[in-house]
Amino acid sequence: MDHRLHATVAMAETFYQLFVNRRAYTLQSHRPHPDTERHFYYRPKAREGQPPPALSLDIIRQHLAGKLTLGIYAINPRTQRSKWVAIDADYKNALEDLLKLQYELRQDGVEPALEKSNRGGHLWIFFERPALARECRIYIYHTALRLGLPIKGAGLPEGIEIFPRQDEIGSDQFGNAMRGPLGVHRGARDSRGWRFWFYGADYNLEEQLAYLCRLPKVTEPQLQGFITGKSLPEEFVRRTRPGIPKRYFSSPAKEFRILDYVQVRRQSGRNWIAQCPSCAQAHRDTSGDNLAISIEEPRKYLCWAGCTKEMIRNAVGRPISQKRYA
Ligand SMILES: [Zn+2]
């Protein structure tokens, strides 16, 4: 099945107005990772001496056309605001939970849009003007907790995830990206991917975008009214700079620990993310996220750009002892 569609610059402009909070972006890899068969998202690399690539209308147009798949960020670090909140649910009965949440939000006069996904979906709420990430989060956490919905984190392995996932991010941080709606998800159904639509309109780009534009947007006074006197439940406060557990440092001095040599930028799934020392030596990985280090077993680490363990060990000045191979 061919998932290519005709997409125009005008469509890309509408998408930008609805969804784009900042011009950093990610792309979904066309080929699955050989070990996990997952289609990872990566941040496109800057050419040497150039600023990092910024999202353009043409890239959005290609996303809508299905030529590439875009990931978009929730927070603009200059304002700590977002144009939207997205609630991601991907587990058994996820859709049921999203429908409950949608119903509850409608009681507040909010009109969320439900986008289909693999096992569940994404519920999107749009703001008239970008809203503080912290405030959107307070609203959704409280609504979800009132309904007794499972929320991922704080001890629960499965449940809804709320984007923005941080209250605030630093100027050098990105937070978490969402798959850009209306595009092709490369991991789904078959290797060529699958397009997921919003339930609220006919399944074509024009109708879908028109529907999203028509949806009533939440105003600032409305949001203030929803969260008066509320704060984020303590168990869901996320630390954007994860602390590295001390025990990883308490190993005998001779044993090599990659965490002694890199600065962890953030957490992604079950990994710490850092700049790859070997890439850095070659003036690559300027965005500092090529190296993934297993949180559970920090001795395991991998450079997405393909640097070998030997290259990384050389780069940090702790070459792997030749004796091991003798
Ligand atoms: Zn590398």
mmCIF file of C-alpha atoms and ligand atoms in Angstrom:
data_model
loop_
_atom_site.group_PDB
_atom_site.id
_atom_site.type_symbol
_atom_site.label_atom_id
_atom_site.label_comp_id
_atom_site.label_asym_id
_atom_site.label_seq_id
_atom_site.Cartn_x
_atom_site.Cartn_y
_atom_site.Cartn_z
ATOM 1 C CA MET A 1 0.000 0.000 0.000
ATOM 2 C CA ASP A 2 1.276 3.435 -0.887
ATOM 3 C CA HIS A 3 0.961 6.046 1.826
ATOM 4 C CA ARG A 4 2.124 9.014 -0.217
ATOM 5 C CA LEU A 5 -0.359 11.851 -0.464
ATOM 6 C CA HIS A 6 -0.314 15.205 -2.150
ATOM 7 C CA ALA A 7 0.542 17.904 0.383
ATOM 8 C CA THR A 8 0.774 21.646 -0.185
ATOM 9 C CA VAL A 9 2.742 24.454 1.466
ATOM 10 C CA ALA A 10 -0.573 25.900 2.699
ATOM 11 C CA MET A 11 -1.227 22.635 4.511
ATOM 12 C CA ALA A 12 2.260 22.799 5.996
ATOM 13 C CA GLU A 13 1.548 26.340 7.226
ATOM 14 C CA THR A 14 -1.616 25.183 8.967
ATOM 15 C CA PHE A 15 0.269 22.293 10.544
ATOM 16 C CA TYR A 16 2.949 24.714 11.740
ATOM 17 C CA GLN A 17 0.370 26.985 13.349
ATOM 18 C CA LEU A 18 -1.293 24.079 15.118
ATOM 19 C CA PHE A 19 1.630 21.988 16.243
ATOM 20 C CA VAL A 20 5.068 23.573 16.039
ATOM 21 C CA ASN A 21 6.411 24.988 19.305
ATOM 22 C CA ARG A 22 10.056 25.298 18.303
ATOM 23 C CA ARG A 23 12.079 24.633 15.210
ATOM 24 C CA ALA A 24 14.180 21.785 16.544
ATOM 25 C CA TYR A 25 12.698 18.479 15.428
ATOM 26 C CA THR A 26 13.328 14.772 15.104
ATOM 27 C CA LEU A 27 12.932 12.318 12.235
ATOM 28 C CA GLN A 28 11.872 8.710 12.373
ATOM 29 C CA SER A 29 14.427 6.384 10.840
ATOM 30 C CA HIS A 30 13.313 4.698 7.628
ATOM 31 C CA ARG A 31 15.018 1.459 8.554
ATOM 32 C CA PRO A 32 14.376 -0.318 11.831
ATOM 33 C CA HIS A 33 17.251 -0.738 14.266
ATOM 34 C CA PRO A 34 18.718 -4.201 13.594
ATOM 35 C CA ASP A 35 18.567 -5.301 17.261
ATOM 36 C CA THR A 36 15.202 -3.993 18.351
ATOM 37 C CA GLU A 37 13.390 -3.618 15.009
ATOM 38 C CA ARG A 38 12.173 -0.288 16.260
ATOM 39 C CA HIS A 39 12.159 2.805 14.096
ATOM 40 C CA PHE A 40 13.972 5.276 16.290
ATOM 41 C CA TYR A 41 13.650 9.016 16.181
ATOM 42 C CA TYR A 42 16.840 11.010 15.896
ATOM 43 C CA ARG A 43 17.660 14.681 15.752
ATOM 44 C CA PRO A 44 19.079 15.580 12.341
ATOM 45 C CA LYS A 45 22.716 16.513 12.645
ATOM 46 C CA ALA A 46 24.163 19.892 11.887
ATOM 47 C CA ARG A 47 26.730 20.082 9.115
ATOM 48 C CA GLU A 48 30.114 21.090 10.388
ATOM 49 C CA GLY A 49 30.204 24.756 11.307
ATOM 50 C CA GLN A 50 26.485 25.119 10.572
ATOM 51 C CA PRO A 51 23.647 25.719 13.011
ATOM 52 C CA PRO A 52 21.425 22.699 13.711
ATOM 53 C CA PRO A 53 18.769 22.152 11.032
ATOM 54 C CA ALA A 54 15.554 24.063 11.742
ATOM 55 C CA LEU A 55 12.115 22.831 10.840
ATOM 56 C CA SER A 56 10.939 24.333 7.559
ATOM 57 C CA LEU A 57 7.604 24.319 5.767
ATOM 58 C CA ASP A 58 9.112 22.049 3.175
ATOM 59 C CA ILE A 59 10.026 19.425 5.773
ATOM 60 C CA ILE A 60 6.482 19.612 7.156
ATOM 61 C CA ARG A 61 5.090 19.258 3.651
ATOM 62 C CA GLN A 62 7.192 16.115 3.158
ATOM 63 C CA HIS A 63 5.927 14.794 6.490
ATOM 64 C CA LEU A 64 2.323 15.299 5.377
ATOM 65 C CA ALA A 65 3.101 13.753 2.026
ATOM 66 C CA GLY A 66 4.526 10.695 3.793
ATOM 67 C CA LYS A 67 8.087 10.997 2.514
ATOM 68 C CA LEU A 68 9.520 11.412 6.003
ATOM 69 C CA THR A 69 8.122 11.242 9.511
ATOM 70 C CA LEU A 70 8.562 14.134 11.857
ATOM 71 C CA GLY A 71 8.731 14.262 15.637
ATOM 72 C CA ILE A 72 7.727 17.553 17.230
ATOM 73 C CA TYR A 73 8.673 18.979 20.611
ATOM 74 C CA ALA A 74 6.179 20.077 23.224
ATOM 75 C CA ILE A 75 7.988 22.958 24.885
ATOM 76 C CA ASN A 76 9.554 26.135 23.629
ATOM 77 C CA PRO A 77 12.449 26.698 26.052
ATOM 78 C CA ARG A 78 12.269 30.487 25.741
ATOM 79 C CA THR A 79 8.694 30.656 26.973
ATOM 80 C CA GLN A 80 8.234 27.214 28.639
ATOM 81 C CA ARG A 81 4.949 27.105 26.739
ATOM 82 C CA SER A 82 3.206 24.767 24.354
ATOM 83 C CA LYS A 83 0.417 25.156 21.818
ATOM 84 C CA TRP A 84 -0.987 21.811 22.856
ATOM 85 C CA VAL A 85 -1.134 18.972 25.320
ATOM 86 C CA ALA A 86 -1.104 15.446 23.986
ATOM 87 C CA ILE A 87 -2.074 12.430 26.037
ATOM 88 C CA ASP A 88 -0.465 9.272 24.714
ATOM 89 C CA ALA A 89 -1.993 5.925 25.620
ATOM 90 C CA ASP A 90 -0.621 2.690 24.222
ATOM 91 C CA TYR A 91 -1.641 -0.364 26.243
ATOM 92 C CA LYS A 92 -4.544 -2.777 26.510
ATOM 93 C CA ASN A 93 -7.801 -0.810 26.973
ATOM 94 C CA ALA A 94 -5.934 2.423 26.214
ATOM 95 C CA LEU A 95 -8.639 3.640 23.870
ATOM 96 C CA GLU A 96 -11.300 3.133 26.522
ATOM 97 C CA ASP A 97 -9.306 5.285 28.951
ATOM 98 C CA LEU A 98 -8.816 8.002 26.344
ATOM 99 C CA LEU A 99 -12.551 8.073 25.627
ATOM 100 C CA LYS A 100 -13.257 8.473 29.365
ATOM 101 C CA LEU A 101 -10.785 11.313 29.507
ATOM 102 C CA GLN A 102 -12.242 12.911 26.399
ATOM 103 C CA TYR A 103 -15.714 12.763 27.928
ATOM 104 C CA GLU A 104 -14.511 14.306 31.175
ATOM 105 C CA LEU A 105 -12.669 17.120 29.397
ATOM 106 C CA ARG A 106 -15.804 17.899 27.397
ATOM 107 C CA GLN A 107 -17.636 18.482 30.687
ATOM 108 C CA ASP A 108 -15.171 21.347 31.173
ATOM 109 C CA GLY A 109 -16.011 22.706 27.732
ATOM 110 C CA VAL A 110 -12.737 21.437 26.250
ATOM 111 C CA GLU A 111 -12.858 19.809 22.802
ATOM 112 C CA PRO A 112 -10.007 17.321 22.484
ATOM 113 C CA ALA A 113 -9.187 15.629 19.193
ATOM 114 C CA LEU A 114 -8.589 11.889 19.247
ATOM 115 C CA GLU A 115 -5.906 10.517 16.965
ATOM 116 C CA LYS A 116 -5.670 6.796 16.330
ATOM 117 C CA SER A 117 -2.413 5.028 17.121
ATOM 118 C CA ASN A 118 -1.092 1.465 17.322
ATOM 119 C CA ARG A 119 -2.955 0.058 20.298
ATOM 120 C CA GLY A 120 -4.586 3.181 21.619
ATOM 121 C CA GLY A 121 -4.317 6.758 20.548
ATOM 122 C CA HIS A 122 -3.328 10.302 21.286
ATOM 123 C CA LEU A 123 -5.735 12.853 22.673
ATOM 124 C CA TRP A 124 -4.815 16.412 21.669
ATOM 125 C CA ILE A 125 -5.945 19.624 23.321
ATOM 126 C CA PHE A 126 -5.129 22.943 21.686
ATOM 127 C CA PHE A 127 -4.705 26.341 23.310
ATOM 128 C CA GLU A 128 -5.724 29.677 21.913
ATOM 129 C CA ARG A 129 -2.282 30.950 22.905
ATOM 130 C CA PRO A 130 0.619 28.748 23.966
ATOM 131 C CA ALA A 131 0.086 27.746 27.597
ATOM 132 C CA LEU A 132 2.691 27.181 30.304
ATOM 133 C CA ALA A 133 3.738 23.538 30.214
ATOM 134 C CA ARG A 134 3.450 23.392 33.992
ATOM 135 C CA GLU A 135 -0.156 24.564 33.922
ATOM 136 C CA CYS A 136 -1.323 22.226 31.154
ATOM 137 C CA ARG A 137 0.233 19.361 33.056
ATOM 138 C CA ILE A 138 -1.469 20.250 36.322
ATOM 139 C CA TYR A 139 -4.829 20.275 34.565
ATOM 140 C CA ILE A 140 -4.452 16.915 32.844
ATOM 141 C CA TYR A 141 -2.866 15.102 35.803
ATOM 142 C CA HIS A 142 -5.674 16.192 38.082
ATOM 143 C CA THR A 143 -8.370 15.251 35.579
ATOM 144 C CA ALA A 144 -6.798 11.843 34.945
ATOM 145 C CA LEU A 145 -6.308 11.110 38.648
ATOM 146 C CA ARG A 146 -9.909 12.067 39.369
ATOM 147 C CA LEU A 147 -11.000 9.465 36.800
ATOM 148 C CA GLY A 148 -8.659 6.879 38.284
ATOM 149 C CA LEU A 149 -6.777 6.457 34.992
ATOM 150 C CA PRO A 150 -3.371 4.773 35.135
ATOM 151 C CA ILE A 151 -0.565 7.281 34.671
ATOM 152 C CA LYS A 152 2.815 5.993 33.584
ATOM 153 C CA GLY A 153 5.645 6.708 35.994
ATOM 154 C CA ALA A 154 5.459 6.908 39.775
ATOM 155 C CA GLY A 155 5.570 3.112 39.973
ATOM 156 C CA LEU A 156 3.175 2.271 37.121
ATOM 157 C CA PRO A 157 4.832 0.672 34.085
ATOM 158 C CA GLU A 158 1.789 1.243 31.877
ATOM 159 C CA GLY A 159 -0.587 4.105 31.626
ATOM 160 C CA ILE A 160 -1.197 7.379 29.907
ATOM 161 C CA GLU A 161 1.726 9.698 29.232
ATOM 162 C CA ILE A 162 1.248 13.423 29.212
ATOM 163 C CA PHE A 163 3.177 15.661 26.813
ATOM 164 C CA PRO A 164 4.738 18.105 27.672
ATOM 165 C CA ARG A 165 6.491 15.671 29.962
ATOM 166 C CA GLN A 166 8.416 18.419 31.761
ATOM 167 C CA ASP A 167 7.245 21.552 33.533
ATOM 168 C CA GLU A 168 10.235 23.426 32.216
ATOM 169 C CA ILE A 169 13.324 22.736 30.151
ATOM 170 C CA GLY A 170 16.717 24.428 30.003
ATOM 171 C CA SER A 171 17.785 26.464 26.989
ATOM 172 C CA ASP A 172 19.997 23.557 25.880
ATOM 173 C CA GLN A 173 17.314 20.934 26.416
ATOM 174 C CA PHE A 174 14.551 19.512 24.273
ATOM 175 C CA GLY A 175 12.259 17.478 26.448
ATOM 176 C CA ASN A 176 10.373 14.714 24.686
ATOM 177 C CA ALA A 177 9.154 14.708 21.118
ATOM 178 C CA MET A 178 5.827 13.361 19.859
ATOM 179 C CA ARG A 179 5.287 11.738 16.495
ATOM 180 C CA GLY A 180 3.941 14.505 14.316
ATOM 181 C CA PRO A 181 0.268 13.833 13.554
ATOM 182 C CA LEU A 182 -1.113 13.188 10.071
ATOM 183 C CA GLY A 183 2.092 11.549 8.909
ATOM 184 C CA VAL A 184 3.185 7.981 8.380
ATOM 185 C CA HIS A 185 4.258 5.856 11.327
ATOM 186 C CA ARG A 186 7.090 3.719 9.978
ATOM 187 C CA GLY A 187 6.961 1.120 12.723
ATOM 188 C CA ALA A 188 3.321 0.222 12.277
ATOM 189 C CA ARG A 189 1.655 -2.479 10.207
ATOM 190 C CA ASP A 190 4.366 -3.019 7.643
ATOM 191 C CA SER A 191 7.772 -1.722 6.764
ATOM 192 C CA ARG A 192 6.309 1.053 4.641
ATOM 193 C CA GLY A 193 4.387 2.405 7.579
ATOM 194 C CA TRP A 194 0.871 3.373 8.290
ATOM 195 C CA ARG A 195 -0.969 6.655 8.541
ATOM 196 C CA PHE A 196 -3.086 7.351 11.602
ATOM 197 C CA TRP A 197 -5.925 9.836 11.399
ATOM 198 C CA PHE A 198 -8.066 11.849 13.772
ATOM 199 C CA TYR A 199 -11.489 10.343 14.300
ATOM 200 C CA GLY A 200 -13.281 13.666 13.942
ATOM 201 C CA ALA A 201 -13.063 14.179 10.176
ATOM 202 C CA ASP A 202 -12.766 12.411 6.836
ATOM 203 C CA TYR A 203 -9.483 10.640 6.305
ATOM 204 C CA ASN A 204 -7.722 13.090 4.056
ATOM 205 C CA LEU A 205 -5.282 15.895 4.828
ATOM 206 C CA GLU A 206 -7.559 18.771 3.869
ATOM 207 C CA GLU A 207 -10.520 17.669 5.997
ATOM 208 C CA GLN A 208 -8.325 16.679 8.929
ATOM 209 C CA LEU A 209 -6.523 20.031 9.054
ATOM 210 C CA ALA A 210 -9.780 21.958 8.644
ATOM 211 C CA TYR A 211 -11.279 19.970 11.515
ATOM 212 C CA LEU A 212 -8.327 20.747 13.805
ATOM 213 C CA CYS A 213 -8.550 24.451 12.952
ATOM 214 C CA ARG A 214 -12.280 24.507 13.707
ATOM 215 C CA LEU A 215 -11.920 22.922 17.143
ATOM 216 C CA PRO A 216 -12.496 25.407 19.948
ATOM 217 C CA LYS A 217 -9.183 26.243 21.606
ATOM 218 C CA VAL A 218 -8.744 26.478 25.372
ATOM 219 C CA THR A 219 -8.211 30.062 26.524
ATOM 220 C CA GLU A 220 -5.838 31.238 29.251
ATOM 221 C CA PRO A 221 -8.680 32.239 31.662
ATOM 222 C CA GLN A 222 -10.298 28.832 31.106
ATOM 223 C CA LEU A 223 -7.073 27.028 31.976
ATOM 224 C CA GLN A 224 -6.525 29.252 35.029
ATOM 225 C CA GLY A 225 -10.012 28.364 36.179
ATOM 226 C CA PHE A 226 -9.311 24.638 35.845
ATOM 227 C CA ILE A 227 -6.160 24.693 37.951
ATOM 228 C CA THR A 228 -6.897 27.293 40.646
ATOM 229 C CA GLY A 229 -5.385 26.111 43.916
ATOM 230 C CA LYS A 230 -3.890 22.997 42.313
ATOM 231 C CA SER A 231 -0.315 21.919 41.830
ATOM 232 C CA LEU A 232 1.354 18.942 40.196
ATOM 233 C CA PRO A 233 1.136 15.841 42.402
ATOM 234 C CA GLU A 234 4.611 15.384 43.914
ATOM 235 C CA GLU A 235 5.024 11.827 42.607
ATOM 236 C CA PHE A 236 4.789 13.084 39.020
ATOM 237 C CA VAL A 237 7.288 15.911 39.254
ATOM 238 C CA ARG A 238 9.984 14.995 36.749
ATOM 239 C CA ARG A 239 13.591 15.983 37.053
ATOM 240 C CA THR A 240 14.835 16.989 33.638
ATOM 241 C CA ARG A 241 18.459 16.388 34.592
ATOM 242 C CA PRO A 242 18.415 12.907 35.985
ATOM 243 C CA GLY A 243 20.782 12.307 38.859
ATOM 244 C CA ILE A 244 23.073 9.349 38.344
ATOM 245 C CA PRO A 245 22.742 6.873 41.193
ATOM 246 C CA LYS A 246 25.846 6.985 43.349
ATOM 247 C CA ARG A 247 26.483 3.255 43.356
ATOM 248 C CA TYR A 248 27.638 3.430 39.752
ATOM 249 C CA PHE A 249 30.630 5.406 40.907
ATOM 250 C CA SER A 250 31.592 3.230 43.846
ATOM 251 C CA SER A 251 33.257 0.545 41.747
ATOM 252 C CA PRO A 252 36.943 -0.259 42.146
ATOM 253 C CA ALA A 253 39.052 2.492 40.612
ATOM 254 C CA LYS A 254 40.463 0.298 37.855
ATOM 255 C CA GLU A 255 37.163 -0.881 36.438
ATOM 256 C CA PHE A 256 36.054 1.140 33.467
ATOM 257 C CA ARG A 257 32.728 2.916 33.810
ATOM 258 C CA ILE A 258 31.545 4.976 30.863
ATOM 259 C CA LEU A 259 29.461 7.140 33.227
ATOM 260 C CA ASP A 260 32.709 8.447 34.730
ATOM 261 C CA TYR A 261 33.624 9.923 31.360
ATOM 262 C CA VAL A 262 30.460 11.390 29.919
ATOM 263 C CA GLN A 263 27.877 13.856 31.061
ATOM 264 C CA VAL A 264 24.372 12.465 30.999
ATOM 265 C CA ARG A 265 22.073 14.842 29.162
ATOM 266 C CA ARG A 266 18.766 13.157 29.784
ATOM 267 C CA GLN A 267 16.953 9.898 30.150
ATOM 268 C CA SER A 268 15.262 8.177 27.237
ATOM 269 C CA GLY A 269 13.347 5.008 27.993
ATOM 270 C CA ARG A 270 15.734 2.618 29.671
ATOM 271 C CA ASN A 271 18.850 4.566 28.684
ATOM 272 C CA TRP A 272 20.844 7.563 29.700
ATOM 273 C CA ILE A 273 21.666 9.743 26.723
ATOM 274 C CA ALA A 274 25.010 11.481 26.365
ATOM 275 C CA GLN A 275 27.435 12.779 23.800
ATOM 276 C CA CYS A 276 29.527 10.025 22.271
ATOM 277 C CA PRO A 277 33.185 10.770 23.148
ATOM 278 C CA SER A 278 34.423 9.231 19.920
ATOM 279 C CA CYS A 279 31.972 11.240 17.800
ATOM 280 C CA ALA A 280 32.852 14.351 19.789
ATOM 281 C CA GLN A 281 36.533 13.849 19.018
ATOM 282 C CA ALA A 282 35.645 13.844 15.327
ATOM 283 C CA HIS A 283 33.565 17.020 15.854
ATOM 284 C CA ARG A 284 30.377 15.080 15.332
ATOM 285 C CA ASP A 285 27.381 14.532 17.629
ATOM 286 C CA THR A 286 27.071 18.252 18.295
ATOM 287 C CA SER A 287 23.586 17.653 19.656
ATOM 288 C CA GLY A 288 25.128 15.341 22.238
ATOM 289 C CA ASP A 289 22.757 12.416 22.044
ATOM 290 C CA ASN A 290 24.491 9.665 20.115
ATOM 291 C CA LEU A 291 25.483 7.580 23.118
ATOM 292 C CA ALA A 292 22.911 5.443 24.895
ATOM 293 C CA ILE A 293 23.916 3.896 28.224
ATOM 294 C CA SER A 294 21.739 1.234 29.789
ATOM 295 C CA ILE A 295 20.422 2.514 33.104
ATOM 296 C CA GLU A 296 20.076 -0.963 34.492
ATOM 297 C CA GLU A 297 23.491 -2.092 33.333
ATOM 298 C CA PRO A 298 25.655 0.978 32.782
ATOM 299 C CA ARG A 299 28.467 -1.178 31.462
ATOM 300 C CA LYS A 300 26.428 -1.531 28.284
ATOM 301 C CA TYR A 301 26.572 1.428 25.988
ATOM 302 C CA LEU A 302 26.111 2.017 22.307
ATOM 303 C CA CYS A 303 26.783 4.826 19.846
ATOM 304 C CA TRP A 304 23.989 5.197 17.310
ATOM 305 C CA ALA A 305 26.455 6.559 14.791
ATOM 306 C CA GLY A 306 28.291 3.259 14.919
ATOM 307 C CA CYS A 307 31.457 3.989 16.922
ATOM 308 C CA THR A 308 32.867 0.774 18.315
ATOM 309 C CA LYS A 309 33.637 0.203 21.978
ATOM 310 C CA GLU A 310 37.340 0.396 21.097
ATOM 311 C CA MET A 311 36.882 3.825 19.488
ATOM 312 C CA ILE A 312 34.977 5.134 22.479
ATOM 313 C CA ARG A 313 37.514 3.764 24.960
ATOM 314 C CA ASN A 314 40.354 5.322 22.954
ATOM 315 C CA ALA A 315 38.534 8.634 22.884
ATOM 316 C CA VAL A 316 38.283 8.814 26.675
ATOM 317 C CA GLY A 317 41.906 7.769 27.135
ATOM 318 C CA ARG A 318 41.138 4.341 28.591
ATOM 319 C CA PRO A 319 41.905 2.013 25.694
ATOM 320 C CA ILE A 320 40.753 -1.554 26.059
ATOM 321 C CA SER A 321 43.651 -3.642 27.330
ATOM 322 C CA GLN A 322 45.234 -5.676 24.526
ATOM 323 C CA LYS A 323 45.874 -8.515 26.988
ATOM 324 C CA ARG A 324 42.235 -9.447 26.814
ATOM 325 C CA TYR A 325 42.698 -10.505 23.231
ATOM 326 C CA ALA A 326 46.068 -12.174 23.666
HETATM 327 ZN ZN ZN B 1 30.030 7.833 18.257
#
